[in-house]
PDB file of C-alpha atoms in Angstrom:
ATOM      1  CA  MET A   1     -14.060  12.313 -23.408  1.00 45.00           C
ATOM      2  CA  ASP A   2     -13.410   8.831 -24.711  1.00 48.00           C
ATOM      3  CA  LYS A   3     -13.892   6.379 -21.839  1.00 51.00           C
ATOM      4  CA  LYS A   4     -12.214   3.598 -23.794  1.00 54.00           C
ATOM      5  CA  ASN A   5      -8.872   5.382 -23.980  1.00 56.00           C
ATOM      6  CA  THR A   6      -6.684   3.116 -21.873  1.00 57.00           C
ATOM      7  CA  SER A   7      -3.367   4.838 -22.475  1.00 59.00           C
ATOM      8  CA  PRO A   8      -1.989   5.896 -19.119  1.00 60.00           C
ATOM      9  CA  ILE A   9      -1.810   9.551 -18.239  1.00 66.00           C
ATOM     10  CA  TYR A  10       1.010  10.369 -15.892  1.00 71.00           C
ATOM     11  CA  TRP A  11       2.105  13.585 -14.292  1.00 77.00           C
ATOM     12  CA  PRO A  12       5.606  14.652 -15.168  1.00 84.00           C
ATOM     13  CA  TRP A  13       7.879  13.667 -12.296  1.00 86.00           C
ATOM     14  CA  LEU A  14       8.750  17.202 -11.144  1.00 90.00           C
ATOM     15  CA  PRO A  15       5.180  18.483 -10.600  1.00 88.00           C
ATOM     16  CA  ALA A  16       4.308  15.119  -9.033  1.00 86.00           C
ATOM     17  CA  ALA A  17       7.241  15.460  -6.615  1.00 87.00           C
ATOM     18  CA  PHE A  18       6.158  18.969  -5.630  1.00 89.00           C
ATOM     19  CA  ALA A  19       2.551  17.827  -5.203  1.00 87.00           C
ATOM     20  CA  LEU A  20       3.618  14.948  -2.949  1.00 80.00           C
ATOM     21  CA  ALA A  21       5.915  17.226  -0.949  1.00 81.00           C
ATOM     22  CA  GLY A  22       3.095  19.744  -0.580  1.00 85.00           C
ATOM     23  CA  ILE A  23       0.710  17.102   0.705  1.00 78.00           C
ATOM     24  CA  ILE A  24       3.256  15.872   3.232  1.00 75.00           C
ATOM     25  CA  VAL A  25       4.030  19.397   4.445  1.00 78.00           C
ATOM     26  CA  PHE A  26       0.294  20.057   4.751  1.00 78.00           C
ATOM     27  CA  ILE A  27      -0.186  16.893   6.812  1.00 70.00           C
ATOM     28  CA  PHE A  28       2.749  17.775   9.073  1.00 69.00           C
ATOM     29  CA  ALA A  29       1.489  21.321   9.514  1.00 73.00           C
ATOM     30  CA  THR A  30      -2.118  20.422  10.226  1.00 70.00           C
ATOM     31  CA  PHE A  31      -2.188  16.967  11.812  1.00 61.00           C
ATOM     32  CA  GLY A  32       1.346  16.308  13.033  1.00 59.00           C
ATOM     33  CA  PRO A  33       3.309  13.287  11.897  1.00 56.00           C
ATOM     34  CA  PRO A  34       1.823  11.591   8.831  1.00 50.00           C
ATOM     35  CA  ALA A  35      -0.925   9.097   9.359  1.00 51.00           C
ATOM     36  CA  SER A  36      -0.370   5.408   9.510  1.00 55.00           C
ATOM     37  CA  SER A  37      -2.172   2.605   7.748  1.00 53.00           C
ATOM     38  CA  SER A  38      -1.964   0.390  10.808  1.00 58.00           C
ATOM     39  CA  GLY A  39      -5.620   0.828  11.652  1.00 61.00           C
ATOM     40  CA  PHE A  40      -6.435  -2.783  11.171  1.00 65.00           C
ATOM     41  CA  VAL A  41      -4.138  -3.623  14.090  1.00 68.00           C
ATOM     42  CA  SER A  42      -6.391  -1.702  16.457  1.00 71.00           C
ATOM     43  CA  LEU A  43      -9.310  -3.713  15.096  1.00 72.00           C
ATOM     44  CA  ILE A  44      -7.430  -6.959  15.718  1.00 76.00           C
ATOM     45  CA  LYS A  45      -6.460  -5.696  19.158  1.00 79.00           C
ATOM     46  CA  GLY A  46     -10.135  -5.124  19.953  1.00 79.00           C
ATOM     47  CA  ALA A  47     -11.102  -8.595  18.699  1.00 80.00           C
ATOM     48  CA  VAL A  48      -8.354 -10.309  20.700  1.00 84.00           C
ATOM     49  CA  GLN A  49      -9.143  -8.155  23.726  1.00 84.00           C
ATOM     50  CA  THR A  50     -12.706  -9.445  23.687  1.00 84.00           C
ATOM     51  CA  VAL A  51     -11.534 -13.056  23.796  1.00 89.00           C
ATOM     52  CA  ALA A  52      -8.334 -12.750  25.859  1.00 87.00           C
ATOM     53  CA  PRO A  53      -8.084  -9.389  27.673  1.00 86.00           C
ATOM     54  CA  GLY A  54      -5.138 -10.531  29.801  1.00 89.00           C
ATOM     55  CA  TYR A  55      -3.091 -11.369  26.729  1.00 88.00           C
ATOM     56  CA  VAL A  56      -3.630  -7.926  25.227  1.00 85.00           C
ATOM     57  CA  GLU A  57      -2.772  -6.179  28.517  1.00 86.00           C
ATOM     58  CA  ASN A  58       0.504  -8.074  28.872  1.00 88.00           C
ATOM     59  CA  ASN A  59       1.548  -7.931  25.206  1.00 85.00           C
ATOM     60  CA  PRO A  60       3.954  -5.054  24.546  1.00 83.00           C
ATOM     61  CA  HIS A  61       3.009  -4.982  20.854  1.00 75.00           C
ATOM     62  CA  TYR A  62      -0.642  -4.268  21.592  1.00 78.00           C
ATOM     63  CA  ALA A  63       0.330  -1.718  24.236  1.00 77.00           C
ATOM     64  CA  THR A  64       1.719   0.529  21.510  1.00 73.00           C
ATOM     65  CA  MET A  65      -1.442   0.310  19.399  1.00 72.00           C
ATOM     66  CA  PRO A  66      -4.411   2.666  19.755  1.00 68.00           C
ATOM     67  CA  ASP A  67      -7.609   1.220  21.149  1.00 70.00           C
ATOM     68  CA  THR A  68     -10.403  -0.023  18.974  1.00 65.00           C
ATOM     69  CA  GLY A  69     -12.536   2.780  17.697  1.00 60.00           C
ATOM     70  CA  SER A  70      -9.633   5.045  16.864  1.00 59.00           C
ATOM     71  CA  TRP A  71      -9.691   6.971  13.622  1.00 62.00           C
ATOM     72  CA  LEU A  72      -7.092   4.648  12.090  1.00 63.00           C
ATOM     73  CA  PHE A  73      -9.575   1.982  11.053  1.00 66.00           C
ATOM     74  CA  ALA A  74     -11.841   4.603   9.469  1.00 69.00           C
ATOM     75  CA  PHE A  75      -8.758   5.960   7.697  1.00 69.00           C
ATOM     76  CA  VAL A  76      -7.899   2.572   6.219  1.00 70.00           C
ATOM     77  CA  LEU A  77     -11.508   1.857   5.307  1.00 76.00           C
ATOM     78  CA  GLY A  78     -11.754   5.289   3.675  1.00 78.00           C
ATOM     79  CA  MET A  79      -8.641   4.610   1.606  1.00 78.00           C
ATOM     80  CA  ALA A  80     -10.109   1.355   0.316  1.00 82.00           C
ATOM     81  CA  ILE A  81     -13.488   2.888  -0.509  1.00 88.00           C
ATOM     82  CA  GLY A  82     -11.897   5.977  -2.052  1.00 84.00           C
ATOM     83  CA  GLY A  83      -9.526   3.909  -4.164  1.00 83.00           C
ATOM     84  CA  PHE A  84     -12.347   1.710  -5.385  1.00 84.00           C
ATOM     85  CA  ALA A  85     -14.562   4.694  -6.248  1.00 85.00           C
ATOM     86  CA  ALA A  86     -11.712   6.509  -8.004  1.00 81.00           C
ATOM     87  CA  GLY A  87     -10.845   3.393  -9.973  1.00 80.00           C
ATOM     88  CA  ARG A  88     -14.407   2.896 -11.129  1.00 80.00           C
ATOM     89  CA  THR A  89     -15.372   6.490 -11.857  1.00 82.00           C
ATOM     90  CA  GLY A  90     -12.178   8.051 -13.185  1.00 76.00           C
ATOM     91  CA  ARG A  91     -11.513   8.718 -16.828  1.00 75.00           C
ATOM     92  CA  ILE A  92      -8.680   6.217 -16.886  1.00 74.00           C
ATOM     93  CA  GLN A  93      -9.958   2.689 -17.109  1.00 75.00           C
ATOM     94  CA  VAL A  94      -8.666   0.537 -14.274  1.00 79.00           C
ATOM     95  CA  ARG A  95      -8.154  -3.123 -14.965  1.00 83.00           C
ATOM     96  CA  ASP A  96      -8.605  -5.721 -12.249  1.00 84.00           C
ATOM     97  CA  ILE A  97      -6.006  -7.844 -14.004  1.00 89.00           C
ATOM     98  CA  PRO A  98      -3.006  -5.976 -15.405  1.00 88.00           C
ATOM     99  CA  GLU A  99      -1.999  -6.908 -18.922  1.00 89.00           C
ATOM    100  CA  ILE A 100       1.384  -8.253 -17.870  1.00 89.00           C
ATOM    101  CA  TRP A 101      -0.268 -10.471 -15.236  1.00 92.00           C
ATOM    102  CA  GLU A 102      -2.735 -11.795 -17.787  1.00 92.00           C
ATOM    103  CA  LYS A 103       0.073 -12.692 -20.180  1.00 91.00           C
ATOM    104  CA  ARG A 104       1.952 -14.590 -17.499  1.00 91.00           C
ATOM    105  CA  PHE A 105      -0.798 -16.173 -15.378  1.00 93.00           C
ATOM    106  CA  GLY A 106      -4.049 -15.920 -17.329  1.00 92.00           C
ATOM    107  CA  ASN A 107      -7.222 -13.944 -16.684  1.00 92.00           C
ATOM    108  CA  SER A 108      -8.478 -15.597 -13.486  1.00 94.00           C
ATOM    109  CA  ARG A 109      -9.596 -12.894 -11.089  1.00 93.00           C
ATOM    110  CA  ILE A 110      -9.518 -15.320  -8.179  1.00 94.00           C
ATOM    111  CA  LYS A 111      -5.865 -16.154  -8.860  1.00 94.00           C
ATOM    112  CA  ARG A 112      -4.984 -12.461  -9.204  1.00 94.00           C
ATOM    113  CA  PHE A 113      -6.831 -11.393  -6.057  1.00 93.00           C
ATOM    114  CA  ALA A 114      -5.397 -14.307  -4.051  1.00 95.00           C
ATOM    115  CA  ALA A 115      -1.854 -13.430  -5.139  1.00 93.00           C
ATOM    116  CA  THR A 116      -2.433  -9.762  -4.343  1.00 92.00           C
ATOM    117  CA  PHE A 117      -3.838 -10.585  -0.924  1.00 92.00           C
ATOM    118  CA  ALA A 118      -0.952 -12.965  -0.177  1.00 93.00           C
ATOM    119  CA  GLY A 119       1.620 -10.357  -1.215  1.00 89.00           C
ATOM    120  CA  GLY A 120      -0.040  -7.674   0.861  1.00 85.00           C
ATOM    121  CA  PHE A 121      -0.253  -9.989   3.840  1.00 87.00           C
ATOM    122  CA  ILE A 122       3.460 -10.807   3.625  1.00 87.00           C
ATOM    123  CA  ILE A 123       4.393  -7.115   3.455  1.00 81.00           C
ATOM    124  CA  LEU A 124       2.071  -6.246   6.317  1.00 78.00           C
ATOM    125  CA  PHE A 125       3.214  -9.149   8.473  1.00 82.00           C
ATOM    126  CA  ALA A 126       6.863  -8.306   7.884  1.00 80.00           C
ATOM    127  CA  SER A 127       6.373  -4.643   8.706  1.00 75.00           C
ATOM    128  CA  ARG A 128       4.465  -5.461  11.878  1.00 73.00           C
ATOM    129  CA  LEU A 129       7.091  -8.047  12.797  1.00 77.00           C
ATOM    130  CA  ALA A 130       9.710  -5.318  12.474  1.00 73.00           C
ATOM    131  CA  GLY A 131       7.579  -3.084  14.678  1.00 69.00           C
ATOM    132  CA  GLY A 132       6.924  -0.513  12.029  1.00 68.00           C
ATOM    133  CA  CYS A 133       4.805   0.543   9.155  1.00 69.00           C
ATOM    134  CA  THR A 134       5.998   0.757   5.558  1.00 67.00           C
ATOM    135  CA  LEU A 135       4.092   3.974   4.972  1.00 68.00           C
ATOM    136  CA  GLY A 136       5.418   5.638   8.076  1.00 70.00           C
ATOM    137  CA  LEU A 137       9.012   4.637   7.617  1.00 74.00           C
ATOM    138  CA  PHE A 138       9.335   5.323   3.922  1.00 77.00           C
ATOM    139  CA  ILE A 139       7.147   8.348   3.276  1.00 74.00           C
ATOM    140  CA  SER A 140       7.505  10.052   6.613  1.00 72.00           C
ATOM    141  CA  GLY A 141      11.115   9.054   7.221  1.00 76.00           C
ATOM    142  CA  SER A 142      12.455   9.831   3.774  1.00 78.00           C
ATOM    143  CA  THR A 143      10.730  13.213   3.616  1.00 74.00           C
ATOM    144  CA  GLN A 144      12.490  14.112   6.852  1.00 76.00           C
ATOM    145  CA  LEU A 145      15.737  12.884   5.297  1.00 81.00           C
ATOM    146  CA  ALA A 146      16.070  10.268   8.030  1.00 83.00           C
ATOM    147  CA  VAL A 147      18.796   7.807   7.083  1.00 88.00           C
ATOM    148  CA  SER A 148      16.577   4.891   8.124  1.00 83.00           C
ATOM    149  CA  GLY A 149      13.774   6.092   5.818  1.00 83.00           C
ATOM    150  CA  LEU A 150      16.099   6.592   2.853  1.00 88.00           C
ATOM    151  CA  TYR A 151      17.806   3.257   3.507  1.00 89.00           C
ATOM    152  CA  PHE A 152      14.431   1.527   3.708  1.00 85.00           C
ATOM    153  CA  GLY A 153      13.337   3.235   0.474  1.00 87.00           C
ATOM    154  CA  VAL A 154      16.371   1.963  -1.394  1.00 91.00           C
ATOM    155  CA  LEU A 155      15.864  -1.542  -0.017  1.00 89.00           C
ATOM    156  CA  ILE A 156      12.145  -1.683  -0.741  1.00 86.00           C
ATOM    157  CA  PHE A 157      12.660  -0.607  -4.354  1.00 89.00           C
ATOM    158  CA  ALA A 158      15.478  -3.108  -4.814  1.00 94.00           C
ATOM    159  CA  VAL A 159      13.389  -5.920  -3.369  1.00 90.00           C
ATOM    160  CA  ALA A 160      10.403  -4.812  -5.471  1.00 89.00           C
ATOM    161  CA  MET A 161      12.467  -5.028  -8.655  1.00 92.00           C
ATOM    162  CA  VAL A 162      13.802  -8.479  -7.762  1.00 94.00           C
ATOM    163  CA  THR A 163      10.307  -9.666  -6.838  1.00 90.00           C
ATOM    164  CA  ALA A 164       8.825  -8.300 -10.061  1.00 90.00           C
ATOM    165  CA  HIS A 165      11.508 -10.107 -12.037  1.00 91.00           C
ATOM    166  CA  LEU A 166      10.813 -13.344 -10.157  1.00 91.00           C
ATOM    167  CA  VAL A 167       7.045 -13.057 -10.652  1.00 89.00           C
ATOM    168  CA  TYR A 168       6.931 -11.790 -14.226  1.00 89.00           C
ATOM    169  CA  GLY A 169      10.246 -12.959 -15.643  1.00 87.00           C
ATOM    170  CA  ASN A 170      10.716 -11.509 -19.107  1.00 83.00           C
ATOM    171  CA  THR A 171       6.987 -11.315 -19.844  1.00 80.00           C
ATOM    172  CA  GLY A 172       7.043  -7.549 -20.368  1.00 70.00           C
ATOM    173  CA  LYS A 173       9.996  -7.682 -22.750  1.00 73.00           C
ATOM    174  CA  GLU A 174       8.302  -9.940 -25.275  1.00 58.00           C
ATOM    175  CA  GLU A 175       6.622  -7.091 -27.149  1.00 58.00           C
TER     176      GLU A 175
END
């Protein structure tokens, strides 16, 4: 197979929807409620607990988090390693800098990675500030047809479109 073929290959939406639904049903049936990507919080809890154990004991936010050493951190680490390996070994070439980003901001990897990290940090901070997890609320909530999950899904897509327009402007329409 031609490794240089960079045209994206997507599943049609209907089989993709059934595949996602099947995965979620499997997770519910085998492990209970879907997993969370909040594993880093347990790591932070452990670090803060080492320095200030009284603060962690009296903080209601940390009381809801699992202790350090839970499977959540391994889960998050596994997602990162798995994503990296899939991106580097798959038949679809993964670019560190998307074409639309390069057109708008140049080809600096440092700038791209810094912007990605900052965006991820803002999303993570906001979700933790709200006492939730974007993955849990959207994927788990919407698949259970919870109004809060569906409402959050609509809002997150609306905000994503506005943010993409603010970041990229009309860069993608120039072709």
